[in-house]
Coordinates of C-alpha atoms in Angstrom, one line a residue:
M151 CA -29.9 35.4 -31.4
P152 CA -33.1 34.5 -29.3
C153 CA -35.5 35.8 -32.2
R154 CA -33.6 33.9 -35.1
A155 CA -33.9 30.7 -33.0
L156 CA -37.7 31.1 -32.5
H157 CA -38.3 31.8 -36.2
R158 CA -36.2 28.7 -37.0
L159 CA -38.3 26.8 -35.0
A160 CA -41.5 28.1 -36.4
I161 CA -40.4 27.5 -40.0
M162 CA -39.4 23.5 -38.9
S163 CA -42.9 23.0 -37.1
N164 CA -44.8 24.5 -40.2
R165 CA -47.0 26.2 -37.7
P166 CA -47.1 30.2 -36.7
L167 CA -45.4 30.9 -33.6
N168 CA -46.5 33.8 -31.4
P169 CA -43.6 35.8 -30.0
L170 CA -43.2 36.3 -26.4
P171 CA -44.4 39.7 -24.9
R172 CA -41.5 41.9 -24.4
Q173 CA -42.1 42.0 -20.5
T174 CA -42.1 38.4 -20.1
A175 CA -39.1 37.8 -22.5
R176 CA -37.2 40.2 -20.1
L177 CA -37.7 38.0 -17.4
W178 CA -37.1 34.7 -18.8
W179 CA -34.1 35.2 -21.1
P180 CA -31.7 36.1 -17.8
L181 CA -33.0 33.0 -16.1
L182 CA -32.6 30.8 -19.3
T183 CA -29.0 32.2 -19.8
L184 CA -28.2 31.2 -16.1
L185 CA -29.3 27.7 -16.3
L186 CA -27.4 27.2 -19.5
T187 CA -24.3 28.5 -18.0
L188 CA -24.7 26.4 -15.1
G189 CA -25.1 23.2 -17.0
G190 CA -22.3 23.9 -19.0
Q191 CA -19.8 24.2 -16.1
R192 CA -21.2 20.9 -14.9
A193 CA -20.5 19.1 -17.9
H194 CA -17.2 20.7 -17.9
A195 CA -16.6 19.7 -14.3
Q196 CA -17.7 16.1 -15.2
D197 CA -15.6 15.9 -18.3
A198 CA -12.4 17.4 -16.9
P199 CA -9.6 14.7 -15.7
S200 CA -9.2 14.7 -11.9
N201 CA -6.0 16.4 -10.7
V202 CA -6.4 15.1 -7.2
T203 CA -3.0 13.6 -6.3
S204 CA -2.4 10.6 -4.2
A205 CA -1.1 10.9 -0.7
Q206 CA 2.5 10.0 0.0
A207 CA 3.8 8.4 3.2
T208 CA 6.2 11.0 4.8
D209 CA 8.0 8.4 6.7
L210 CA 8.0 4.9 7.9
A211 CA 5.4 5.2 10.5
S212 CA 3.0 6.6 8.2
A213 CA 3.8 3.9 5.5
L214 CA 3.3 1.5 8.1
S215 CA -0.3 2.6 9.0
R216 CA -1.3 2.7 5.5
A217 CA 0.1 -0.9 5.0
S218 CA -1.7 -2.1 8.0
A219 CA -5.1 -0.7 6.7
R220 CA -4.4 -2.8 3.7
D221 CA -3.1 -5.9 5.2
P222 CA -5.5 -9.0 5.0
Q223 CA -4.1 -10.7 8.1
A224 CA -4.2 -7.5 10.2
A225 CA -8.1 -7.2 9.2
Q226 CA -8.7 -10.8 10.1
L227 CA -7.3 -10.4 13.6
S228 CA -8.9 -7.0 14.2
A229 CA -12.3 -8.8 13.2
R230 CA -11.8 -11.7 15.4
L231 CA -11.2 -9.4 18.4
N232 CA -14.9 -8.7 18.3
Q233 CA -15.6 -12.6 18.4
A234 CA -13.4 -13.0 21.5
Q235 CA -15.0 -10.3 23.1
A236 CA -18.3 -11.9 22.7
A237 CA -16.9 -15.1 23.9
L238 CA -15.9 -13.3 27.1
D239 CA -19.2 -11.6 27.4
I240 CA -20.7 -15.1 27.3
A241 CA -18.6 -16.5 30.0
H242 CA -19.7 -13.6 32.3
N243 CA -23.6 -14.8 31.8
L244 CA -25.4 -16.7 34.6
T245 CA -25.8 -19.7 32.4
P246 CA -23.4 -21.5 29.9
G247 CA -25.9 -21.4 27.2
P248 CA -29.4 -19.8 26.3
A249 CA -32.6 -21.0 27.9
A250 CA -35.0 -23.4 25.7
V251 CA -38.9 -23.5 26.0
S252 CA -40.8 -26.5 24.7
L253 CA -44.4 -27.2 24.3
N254 CA -46.4 -30.5 24.2
H255 CA -50.0 -31.4 23.4
L256 CA -51.8 -34.6 23.8
S257 CA -55.3 -35.2 22.5
D258 CA -57.8 -38.2 21.6
R259 CA -59.6 -36.3 18.8
L260 CA -58.4 -38.5 16.0
Q261 CA -59.2 -41.8 18.1
R262 CA -62.3 -41.9 20.5
D263 CA -62.8 -38.1 20.8
Q264 CA -63.7 -38.3 24.4
G265 CA -62.5 -35.0 25.3
R266 CA -59.1 -36.0 26.5
R267 CA -56.7 -33.0 26.5
E268 CA -53.2 -32.5 27.8
W269 CA -50.8 -29.5 27.7
E270 CA -47.3 -29.1 28.9
V271 CA -44.8 -26.3 28.9
E272 CA -41.3 -26.5 29.9
L273 CA -38.7 -23.9 30.3
A274 CA -35.1 -25.3 30.6
T275 CA -31.6 -23.7 31.0
P276 CA -28.2 -25.2 31.2
L277 CA -26.1 -24.5 34.5
W278 CA -22.5 -24.2 35.2
L279 CA -20.5 -27.0 36.5
P280 CA -18.4 -26.2 39.7
G281 CA -15.4 -24.2 38.5
Q282 CA -16.5 -24.1 34.8
Q283 CA -17.4 -20.7 34.6
G284 CA -14.4 -19.4 36.3
A285 CA -12.3 -21.5 33.9
S286 CA -14.3 -20.3 30.9
Q287 CA -13.7 -16.4 31.9
R288 CA -9.9 -17.0 32.2
Q289 CA -10.0 -18.9 28.8
A290 CA -11.8 -16.1 27.1
E291 CA -9.4 -13.5 28.8
R292 CA -6.5 -15.4 27.4
A293 CA -7.8 -15.7 24.2
L294 CA -8.5 -11.9 23.6
A295 CA -5.2 -11.1 25.1
E296 CA -3.4 -13.8 22.6
L297 CA -5.4 -12.2 19.7
Q298 CA -4.1 -8.7 20.6
A299 CA -0.7 -10.1 20.9
R300 CA -0.8 -11.6 17.5
L301 CA -2.0 -8.4 16.2
A302 CA 1.2 -6.4 17.5
L303 CA 3.3 -9.1 16.1
R304 CA 1.7 -8.8 12.8
Q305 CA 2.3 -4.9 13.0
L306 CA 6.0 -5.8 13.7
E307 CA 6.0 -8.4 10.7
L308 CA 4.5 -5.7 8.5
A309 CA 7.3 -3.1 9.7
G310 CA 10.2 -5.7 8.8
E311 CA 8.5 -5.9 5.2
L312 CA 8.3 -2.2 4.8
R313 CA 11.6 -1.6 6.1
N314 CA 13.1 -3.9 3.5
S315 CA 11.2 -2.3 0.9
W316 CA 11.9 1.3 1.9
W317 CA 15.8 0.6 1.7
Q318 CA 15.6 -1.4 -1.4
L319 CA 14.0 1.5 -2.9
A320 CA 16.5 3.9 -1.6
S321 CA 19.3 1.5 -3.0
A322 CA 17.5 1.5 -6.3
R323 CA 17.2 5.4 -6.5
A324 CA 20.8 5.9 -5.4
A325 CA 22.0 3.2 -8.1
R326 CA 19.8 5.1 -10.7
E327 CA 21.1 8.5 -9.9
L328 CA 24.9 7.2 -10.2
A329 CA 24.1 5.4 -13.5
Q330 CA 22.5 8.8 -14.7
Q331 CA 25.9 10.7 -13.6
R332 CA 28.0 8.3 -15.3
L333 CA 26.0 8.5 -18.4
Q334 CA 26.2 12.2 -18.4
T335 CA 29.9 12.3 -17.7
A336 CA 30.6 9.6 -20.4
T337 CA 28.5 11.6 -22.9
A338 CA 30.3 14.7 -22.2
L339 CA 33.7 12.7 -22.5
E340 CA 32.6 11.3 -25.8
Q341 CA 31.8 14.8 -27.5
T342 CA 35.2 16.2 -26.3
V343 CA 37.0 13.2 -27.4
Q344 CA 35.2 13.4 -30.8
R345 CA 36.1 17.2 -31.2
R346 CA 39.9 16.2 -30.6
Y347 CA 39.7 13.4 -32.9
Q348 CA 38.3 15.5 -35.5
S349 CA 41.1 18.0 -35.1
G350 CA 43.7 15.4 -35.0
D351 CA 44.8 15.7 -31.2
V352 CA 43.9 12.2 -30.4
A353 CA 43.9 8.9 -32.3
R354 CA 40.6 7.0 -33.5
V355 CA 41.3 4.2 -30.8
D356 CA 40.9 6.9 -28.2
A357 CA 37.4 7.9 -29.7
N358 CA 36.1 4.4 -30.0
L359 CA 37.1 4.0 -26.3
A360 CA 35.1 7.0 -25.4
R361 CA 32.2 5.7 -27.5
T362 CA 32.4 2.3 -25.6
E363 CA 32.4 4.0 -22.3
R364 CA 29.2 6.1 -23.1
L365 CA 27.5 2.7 -24.5
S366 CA 28.5 0.9 -21.1
A367 CA 27.2 3.8 -19.2
Q368 CA 23.8 3.8 -21.2
A369 CA 23.3 0.1 -20.6
E370 CA 23.9 0.4 -16.7
A371 CA 21.3 3.3 -16.6
L372 CA 18.7 1.2 -18.5
E373 CA 19.4 -1.6 -15.8
A374 CA 19.1 0.7 -13.0
D375 CA 15.6 2.2 -14.5
T376 CA 14.5 -1.4 -14.3
T377 CA 15.4 -2.1 -11.0
L378 CA 14.0 1.0 -9.9
L379 CA 10.6 0.3 -11.4
Q380 CA 10.6 -3.2 -9.7
A381 CA 11.3 -1.4 -6.2
Q382 CA 8.6 1.2 -6.8
Q383 CA 6.2 -1.4 -7.6
A384 CA 7.0 -3.4 -4.5
Y385 CA 6.7 -0.6 -2.2
S386 CA 3.1 0.5 -3.9
G387 CA 2.0 -3.2 -3.6
L388 CA 2.7 -3.0 0.1
T389 CA 1.2 0.4 0.9
G390 CA -1.1 1.2 -1.9
L391 CA 0.5 4.6 -2.3
P392 CA 3.2 5.9 -4.7
P393 CA 6.9 6.1 -3.4
P394 CA 7.6 9.1 -1.4
T395 CA 10.1 11.9 -2.8
A396 CA 12.4 11.3 0.4
L397 CA 13.1 8.4 2.3
P398 CA 14.2 9.5 5.8
P399 CA 16.0 7.2 8.0
E400 CA 15.3 6.1 11.5
A401 CA 17.1 7.6 14.4
A402 CA 20.3 5.7 15.3
P403 CA 20.3 3.8 18.6
T404 CA 23.3 4.1 20.9
L405 CA 25.4 1.1 20.9
P406 CA 27.0 -0.4 24.1
S407 CA 30.7 0.0 24.2
A408 CA 33.2 -2.9 24.4
G409 CA 32.6 -5.2 27.5
Q410 CA 29.0 -3.6 28.4
T411 CA 25.9 -5.5 28.0
A412 CA 22.7 -4.0 26.3
P413 CA 20.0 -3.0 28.8
E414 CA 17.1 -4.0 26.6
T415 CA 15.3 -7.3 27.3
R416 CA 13.3 -9.5 25.1
A417 CA 10.4 -9.3 27.8
D418 CA 8.8 -6.6 25.7
H419 CA 9.2 -8.0 22.2
P420 CA 6.0 -8.6 20.4
Q421 CA 7.1 -12.0 19.3
W422 CA 8.0 -13.2 22.8
L423 CA 4.6 -11.8 24.3
A424 CA 2.7 -13.5 21.5
L425 CA 4.2 -16.7 22.5
Q426 CA 3.8 -16.2 26.2
S427 CA 0.1 -15.5 25.2
A428 CA 0.0 -18.8 23.6
V429 CA 1.3 -20.4 26.5
A430 CA -1.3 -18.8 28.9
L431 CA -4.0 -19.7 26.3
A432 CA -3.2 -23.3 26.3
N433 CA -2.9 -23.4 30.2
S434 CA -6.4 -21.9 30.4
R435 CA -7.8 -24.3 27.8
L436 CA -6.4 -27.4 29.9
A437 CA -7.9 -25.9 32.9
L438 CA -11.1 -25.7 31.2
V439 CA -10.9 -29.2 29.8
D440 CA -10.4 -30.4 33.3
S441 CA -13.5 -28.4 34.9
S442 CA -15.7 -29.8 32.0
R443 CA -15.6 -33.5 32.5
R444 CA -19.1 -33.9 31.4
D445 CA -22.0 -32.0 29.6
A446 CA -23.5 -28.8 31.5
P447 CA -26.4 -30.2 33.5
E448 CA -30.0 -28.7 32.8
L449 CA -32.8 -27.5 35.1
A450 CA -36.2 -27.3 34.0
L451 CA -39.3 -25.7 35.3
R452 CA -42.5 -27.8 33.9
W453 CA -46.1 -26.6 33.9
T454 CA -49.0 -29.4 32.9
T455 CA -52.7 -29.2 32.4
Q456 CA -54.8 -32.2 31.8
R457 CA -58.2 -34.0 31.8
S458 CA -59.2 -37.3 31.1
D459 CA -62.5 -36.7 29.3
A460 CA -64.8 -33.9 28.4
F461 CA -66.7 -34.0 31.6
S462 CA -63.7 -34.2 34.0
P463 CA -62.0 -31.1 35.5
S464 CA -58.6 -30.0 34.4
D465 CA -55.9 -30.9 36.8
Q466 CA -52.9 -28.7 37.0
A467 CA -49.5 -29.2 38.2
I468 CA -46.0 -27.6 38.3
G469 CA -42.7 -29.3 38.7
V470 CA -38.8 -29.2 38.5
K471 CA -36.5 -31.2 36.3
L472 CA -32.7 -31.8 36.8
T473 CA -30.8 -33.5 34.2
V474 CA -27.1 -34.3 35.0
P475 CA -25.1 -35.8 32.1
L476 CA -22.8 -38.9 32.8
S477 CA -19.2 -38.3 32.4
S478 CA -17.5 -40.2 29.2
G479 CA -13.8 -41.0 30.2
D480 CA -12.3 -41.7 26.7
R481 CA -13.8 -38.2 25.5
V482 CA -12.2 -36.6 28.4
R483 CA -8.8 -38.1 28.1
Q484 CA -9.0 -37.2 24.2
E485 CA -9.7 -33.3 25.1
S486 CA -7.2 -33.4 28.0
A487 CA -4.4 -34.9 25.8
G488 CA -5.2 -32.3 22.8
A489 CA -5.0 -29.5 25.2
R490 CA -1.6 -30.8 26.9
A491 CA -0.2 -31.3 23.5
D492 CA -0.8 -27.8 22.5
L493 CA 0.7 -26.6 25.7
A494 CA 4.0 -28.7 25.4
Q495 CA 4.3 -27.0 21.7
A496 CA 3.9 -23.6 23.0
E497 CA 6.2 -24.0 25.8
R498 CA 9.1 -25.5 23.5
E499 CA 8.5 -22.7 21.0
L500 CA 8.9 -20.3 23.8
A501 CA 12.1 -21.9 25.1
M502 CA 13.5 -21.8 21.5
L503 CA 12.6 -18.2 20.7
G504 CA 14.4 -16.8 23.5
T505 CA 17.7 -18.0 22.0
Q506 CA 16.6 -16.8 18.5
L507 CA 15.7 -13.5 19.9
D508 CA 19.0 -13.0 21.5
Q509 CA 20.9 -14.1 18.3
A510 CA 19.1 -11.9 16.2
L511 CA 19.8 -9.0 18.4
Q512 CA 23.6 -9.8 18.3
R513 CA 23.9 -10.0 14.5
A514 CA 21.8 -6.7 14.2
R515 CA 24.3 -5.0 16.4
S516 CA 27.3 -6.6 14.8
E517 CA 25.7 -5.6 11.2
L518 CA 25.2 -2.0 12.4
A519 CA 29.0 -1.7 13.6
T520 CA 30.2 -3.3 10.6
A521 CA 28.3 -0.8 8.5
Q522 CA 29.7 2.0 10.6
T523 CA 33.4 0.7 9.8
Q524 CA 32.7 0.1 6.3
L525 CA 31.1 3.7 5.8
E526 CA 34.4 5.1 7.0
L527 CA 36.5 3.1 4.8
A528 CA 34.2 3.8 1.9
T529 CA 34.5 7.7 2.6
T530 CA 38.5 7.6 2.7
R531 CA 38.4 5.5 -0.5
C532 CA 36.1 8.1 -2.2
E533 CA 38.3 11.1 -1.2
L534 CA 41.3 9.2 -2.8
T535 CA 39.6 8.4 -6.0
T536 CA 38.0 11.8 -6.5
D537 CA 41.7 13.5 -6.1
N538 CA 43.0 11.1 -8.5
L539 CA 40.5 11.6 -11.0
K540 CA 41.0 15.4 -10.7
L541 CA 45.1 15.1 -11.2
A542 CA 44.3 12.6 -14.3
Q543 CA 41.6 15.0 -15.8
R544 CA 44.0 17.6 -15.7
A545 CA 47.0 15.7 -17.1
F546 CA 44.6 14.8 -20.1
D547 CA 43.6 18.2 -20.6
L548 CA 47.2 19.3 -21.0
G549 CA 47.9 16.3 -23.2
E550 CA 50.4 14.9 -20.5
Q551 CA 48.3 11.5 -20.2
D552 CA 46.3 9.2 -22.4
L553 CA 42.7 8.6 -22.5
P554 CA 42.8 4.8 -21.2
T555 CA 44.5 6.2 -18.1
L556 CA 41.8 8.9 -17.6
L557 CA 39.1 6.1 -18.2
R558 CA 40.7 4.1 -15.4
A559 CA 40.5 6.9 -13.2
R560 CA 37.1 7.7 -14.0
S561 CA 36.0 3.8 -13.5
A562 CA 37.7 3.7 -10.4
D563 CA 35.9 6.8 -8.9
H564 CA 32.6 5.8 -10.1
E565 CA 33.2 2.4 -8.0
A566 CA 34.2 4.3 -5.0
Q567 CA 31.1 6.8 -5.3
A568 CA 28.8 3.7 -5.7
W569 CA 30.4 1.8 -2.9
L570 CA 30.0 5.0 -0.6
T571 CA 26.3 5.2 -1.6
R572 CA 25.6 1.4 -1.0
Q573 CA 27.5 1.9 2.4
R574 CA 25.5 4.9 3.6
I575 CA 22.2 3.1 2.6
A576 CA 23.6 -0.1 4.4
Y577 CA 24.2 1.4 7.6
Q578 CA 20.6 3.1 7.6
A579 CA 19.2 -0.3 6.9
A580 CA 21.2 -1.7 9.6
V581 CA 19.8 0.9 12.0
S582 CA 16.3 -0.4 10.8
H583 CA 17.3 -4.2 11.2
L584 CA 18.4 -3.2 14.9
Q585 CA 15.1 -1.6 15.6
Q586 CA 13.4 -4.6 14.2
A587 CA 15.4 -7.0 16.2
R588 CA 14.8 -5.0 19.1
G589 CA 10.8 -5.5 18.4
L590 CA 10.3 -1.6 18.0
L591 CA 8.1 -0.1 15.3
P592 CA 9.0 3.0 13.2
Q593 CA 8.2 6.1 15.2
P594 CA 6.5 9.2 13.5
A595 CA 8.9 11.9 12.2
T596 CA 9.0 15.0 14.4
A597 CA 9.5 18.7 12.8
E598 CA 13.1 17.6 11.4
P599 CA 13.2 13.8 10.3
A600 CA 15.3 11.7 12.4
Q601 CA 18.5 11.4 10.6
A602 CA 21.1 8.4 11.7
Q603 CA 23.4 9.7 14.1
P604 CA 26.8 8.2 13.8
T605 CA 29.4 8.1 16.3
P606 CA 32.0 11.0 16.3
S607 CA 34.6 9.1 14.4
Q608 CA 32.1 8.2 11.5
P609 CA 31.2 10.6 8.6
N610 CA 27.8 11.8 8.4
T611 CA 25.2 9.6 6.4
P612 CA 22.9 12.0 4.4
Q613 CA 19.4 10.9 3.5
P614 CA 19.2 9.0 0.2

């Protein structure tokens, strides 16, 4: 093959081509073959499609971590923490602002030109007013704490959005699974009835009823597919990840028995802490306004050298200048009124928030207790409809019952199964809502995912 390529190249160029010496060819051909092999592997690696699959969140905690990394508001608050830290560093400086250097020069060169010269150098720096530095430090510390509290509150808000998306996705998956089961059952029933109709065992109306049931189940399956796609897109838009295969629930909290009060308090709730930080920040701003009733005074060190003419010696002098701005009553009243208005608003919001948090916690507890009761009812109803369906199917197979009765039993069982599935997911969603009302973030899953633990009288709630 190499000799043919060399002779072909010689014919195309119309020039004699001297063959390589035998020893040289023995050395170069293996090297050339290796280079061509590596080049082909590289091209194949570039052309081959990527088989890397996207990571999936295994629980609510990992999904929240991903959603927080994508959230624009969380990114902005994290960046503003650096700004607040810089303001705190400024408040600890010796002066409220940077020093300034000025240079002044006078000369009569363009007029009489008698050699008059004057140079002046001034170094000026602002000074803190009495009590102003301490107020600035407290204000900067409160601003940093307020940003940290807002960041924690944003994490809780993201957790609420993610929990809703999580259980909407679980509900859509369960509805699609039930719709597919109904479609499979209806298809099998249609085939059975069609065979019996062809053999003359059932009437044509029964065959039409079986086909109608299959068409209804097919329409329900299509609608369930659309709902599932919307839930998947909502979850992916929030986290940037494909939906996980399993959706493990959060651990169920212990509900207080009748006549007992819950031990938790709103003092640790992120929303309460954020408003408390806002009140503290408004107080510190008011204190800073009260201690800054005029602009910062300025202390300057001056050095001058001058001469009257070219024959006079230069005179040098050093001086100190202190500039104290006068206070403006109207401006002080304006800033003080604005700070007091912010403080009044924050205090009113904090007073209202206490009632709102208590009511939200009561609603969440009531929702969880109701979900437990409804889950028990749904389990009992599902057991009854399943038993009725078995009896109706047996009677239909023996010819003792007509097809409409069997279809009614199937419809009742399908509704009971759907209601049971919805109540299971509703119970797990109620657990998440209670954790949200408590102000708790999702916790990472342990070796075994935390399952919702019902009360002893409640049936188990499997993972969707």
